[in-house]
Amino acid sequence: MKNWLSILFLFIGLNNYAQTINGTVFNEKNEPLTGATVQIENTFIGTFTNSNGKFSLDATQAGDVILVISFLGYEPFEMAVNSANKSLKIVLQKNAIQQSEVIIYGTRANSETPTAHQTLNKKDIEKLNIGQDIPFILNQTPSLVVSSDAGAGVGYTDMRIRGTDVTRINVTINGIPLNDPESQGVYWVNMPDFSSSLQSIQVQRGVGTSTNGSAAFGASVNLQTNNNANEAYAETNVSYGSFNTQKYTALFGTGLLNNHWAFDGRFSKISSDGYIDRAYSDLTSYYLSGGYYGKMSTIKAVHFSGKEQTYQAWWGTPESALNNDETDKLDYASSEGLSAEQTTNLLNSDRRYNHYLYENEVDNYGQNHYQLHLTHRFNTKVYGNVSLHYTHGKGYFEQYKENEDFKDYGLQNATFNSDTVTSTDLIRRRWLDNDFYGAVYNLNIEFDKNTIQFGGAINKYSGSHFGEIIWADISSNADFNFKYYDNLGEKEEACFYAKLNSSLNSNLNLFVDIQTRFVNYKAKGIDNDLRTISIDKEYAFINPKAGFNYKINTNNRAFFSVAFANREPTRSDFLDAGITEPKPELLIDYELGLEQKTLKYQSAINVYYMDYNNQLVSTGALNDVGSSIKTNVDESFRAGVEISLSYRLFKNLSWSANYTYSQNIIKNFTSVVYDYTNGFDVIETEIKNTQIALSPSHIAKSNINFSLVKNLSLSLQSSLIGKQYLDNTTNENRTIDSYFVNDLVLNYSFEKELLKKVSFTLAMNNLFNIEYASRGYTYSYIYGAEYTQNHYNPQATRNFLAALSIKF
């Protein structure tokens, strides 16, 4: 790491021949604008205006450059500037449409925020949005690993950042929490093609600037939906690819009507057979927004909905099928008690194996989101917003179960001719019917050299969990749609925060953030295993953050921050814990970064140390709905270095890359194995300094982009993911092998008289046909001998996606 620091500081000295561009940015009333963004087009150079509206940029090339200036609520401004110009006066014109960006101000980081982050704008998203889900669009983000149950990026998808799963990643849409309050997870499958309705995505690694919703224990992802357009438009997108993957999207917008009104919409349908056998997806969604844009105020309503039906594939592929070893398959079938039909299915399968055979073994769920945002700019220094939200979700997953005991469903044994029957084959549906609603608000005040932000949220969740038997070979005393379990989970949450960003001098910025969060979670009723649930927990958390951002010169900065985050256990953590109640977790996140931006390249190095107390880590096993079973460990940490570089080698050739090396360690871990040989015994083994499951030590990404001719580009996107352990024992027999995957993407676009833009994209994924798995789980038990069953989620071999987009 010392060598990288030396190289970076060497970069800092390469500014001897810089020429300076100075200027001041005003509004139409000739008032200076503080915090306006000033960027040199097609370079990495940018800055913000100070409290007097002034800015200074270093340009290391002579001649004209294009200066791009933007500010919240104003029209973007471009001008050609000679680097020899002494001083510029720039006047921005108000744009009511852009005021909608105030709603995400509280969740976003900028170049003066002491945190590691990356932002994808609308153009970036459009180039990658050809059918796969949001995690795959973010695949080139540092420290990120993606996976798909069906293997092809459609359906249930997953991502991990710095080794942490999505239940520990804070996700917001327009500042509204998206994580499910009970599971704290995000189910991207409920939001098919949501990427088509996004203006930008920002990923912050570490605790970041997260404010609303669940704690950021590895990262936060902030999604901003489309700004309403000034002019009317229509667009259609069509994609087709391997595994019969299809996407159809229509978008439209009215533009600004009568200088005040604007409406936008989208309708989408996605389907795929999946790479894994029978793992199909049938997804539909829509997005609608409309707003009134006044001189100082905006009211914007956003509604989006998703409906998914996916064939279940979370069981994964056993190691014997992954290796296609017949002897091991038979051993697996015997030890797991597979039926004759299930054994035949396994023997006839390879790495695309799917355990399920029942034709309607599906997940069927729909979700509707409603948001209402009121923003107001009191003057150039004071602005804020209040947002109301409501989400309703309802659906089930259906399962065919063989030889189920009546007593496990609260049913009586059946009697036929004096013979007692204790079990039956049946079909069951396990339902979730939930509501989530609340309010989010923030107020931003700028004065002198300080910006203060106040905000908070009040949210409530109610989730009804119940199961029905919809068919049974022998019904016993069950009625039609017999409800065999029913319980209710309720969660109330309130948080308040205050943030200060202060310019101590022309080079040094101080960032301070303190959040208080109050949580009450209750769950009562009968669970699916007929246990009585009675949970009533209250938590009060204080989460301070502080950091410095030091501007070494106009092109270089350094930052340091310390942030605290507390997190409550999830519903599953309580239900899977047995007699030991799960504890809330504490994270102290230390971040140190250095960045440089020049006309041709930008580089960054970020060192982090995430110190956990009572971290809930995956044991390697899954519960009965496919979620990771977790257990508290007293002391653990994630420490690493993230290095990134982007370089414009030539006018038509650029390269960006990032690399993460990390150590993810549990200081003392107790491994538990159950022995069923003579009843039920528990064998515990103490392990010191062991690796945390599913946390690779090496992650590297590369993207080489070459413009062949005007409007035609070719990019090679590469991902190297190091070895992962399936559980926390650092056992070399329980691992996911490292893999190196390359995707080739071709983009071509042109304009015609009647068409604003026509774009064609062809993606060849997994170009070199690598067989790999990106995720998995394991469990061990003893029955005479010890058995370990490794399961994997294989990803698709070579496959393609082609997309056509036409904008009118």
Short mmCIF file of C-alpha atoms in Angstrom, two decimals, residues 149 155-156 187 189-190 278 280-283 307-314 356 358-366 394-399 428-432 625:
data_model
loop_
_atom_site.label_atom_id
_atom_site.label_comp_id
_atom_site.label_asym_id
_atom_site.label_seq_id
_atom_site.Cartn_x
_atom_site.Cartn_y
_atom_site.Cartn_z
CA ASP A 149 -30.69 -17.16 -8.73
CA GLY A 155 -35.49 -12.55 -11.69
CA TYR A 156 -34.07 -12.73 -8.18
CA TYR A 187 -36.00 -7.43 -3.65
CA VAL A 189 -37.38 -8.52 -8.72
CA ASN A 190 -40.33 -6.48 -7.40
CA ARG A 278 -37.21 -24.03 -15.20
CA TYR A 280 -38.29 -18.61 -15.59
CA SER A 281 -39.33 -15.04 -14.86
CA ASP A 282 -42.47 -13.21 -15.96
CA LEU A 283 -42.28 -9.56 -14.88
CA LYS A 307 -45.59 -7.64 -10.51
CA GLU A 308 -43.38 -10.72 -10.61
CA GLN A 309 -43.86 -14.42 -11.09
CA THR A 310 -40.67 -16.46 -10.88
CA TYR A 311 -40.07 -20.17 -10.71
CA GLN A 312 -38.10 -20.86 -7.54
CA ALA A 313 -34.37 -21.57 -7.84
CA TRP A 314 -32.99 -20.56 -4.43
CA TYR A 356 -37.98 -28.29 -7.85
CA TYR A 358 -43.75 -29.18 -9.34
CA GLU A 359 -44.89 -27.05 -12.28
CA ASN A 360 -46.26 -24.22 -10.14
CA GLU A 361 -43.39 -23.94 -7.63
CA VAL A 362 -43.49 -20.19 -8.07
CA ASP A 363 -43.05 -16.91 -6.27
CA ASN A 364 -45.95 -14.60 -7.09
CA TYR A 365 -45.80 -11.08 -5.63
CA GLY A 366 -46.85 -7.56 -6.49
CA LYS A 394 -49.05 -8.76 -1.40
CA GLY A 395 -48.14 -12.20 -2.70
CA TYR A 396 -47.13 -15.75 -1.96
CA PHE A 397 -44.83 -18.54 -2.91
CA GLU A 398 -46.35 -21.92 -3.68
CA GLN A 399 -44.80 -25.28 -2.76
CA ARG A 428 -49.29 -24.89 0.30
CA ARG A 429 -49.01 -21.14 -0.21
CA ARG A 430 -47.10 -18.91 2.17
CA TRP A 431 -48.39 -15.35 2.04
CA LEU A 432 -47.12 -11.88 2.88
CA VAL A 625 -37.38 -19.38 2.75
#
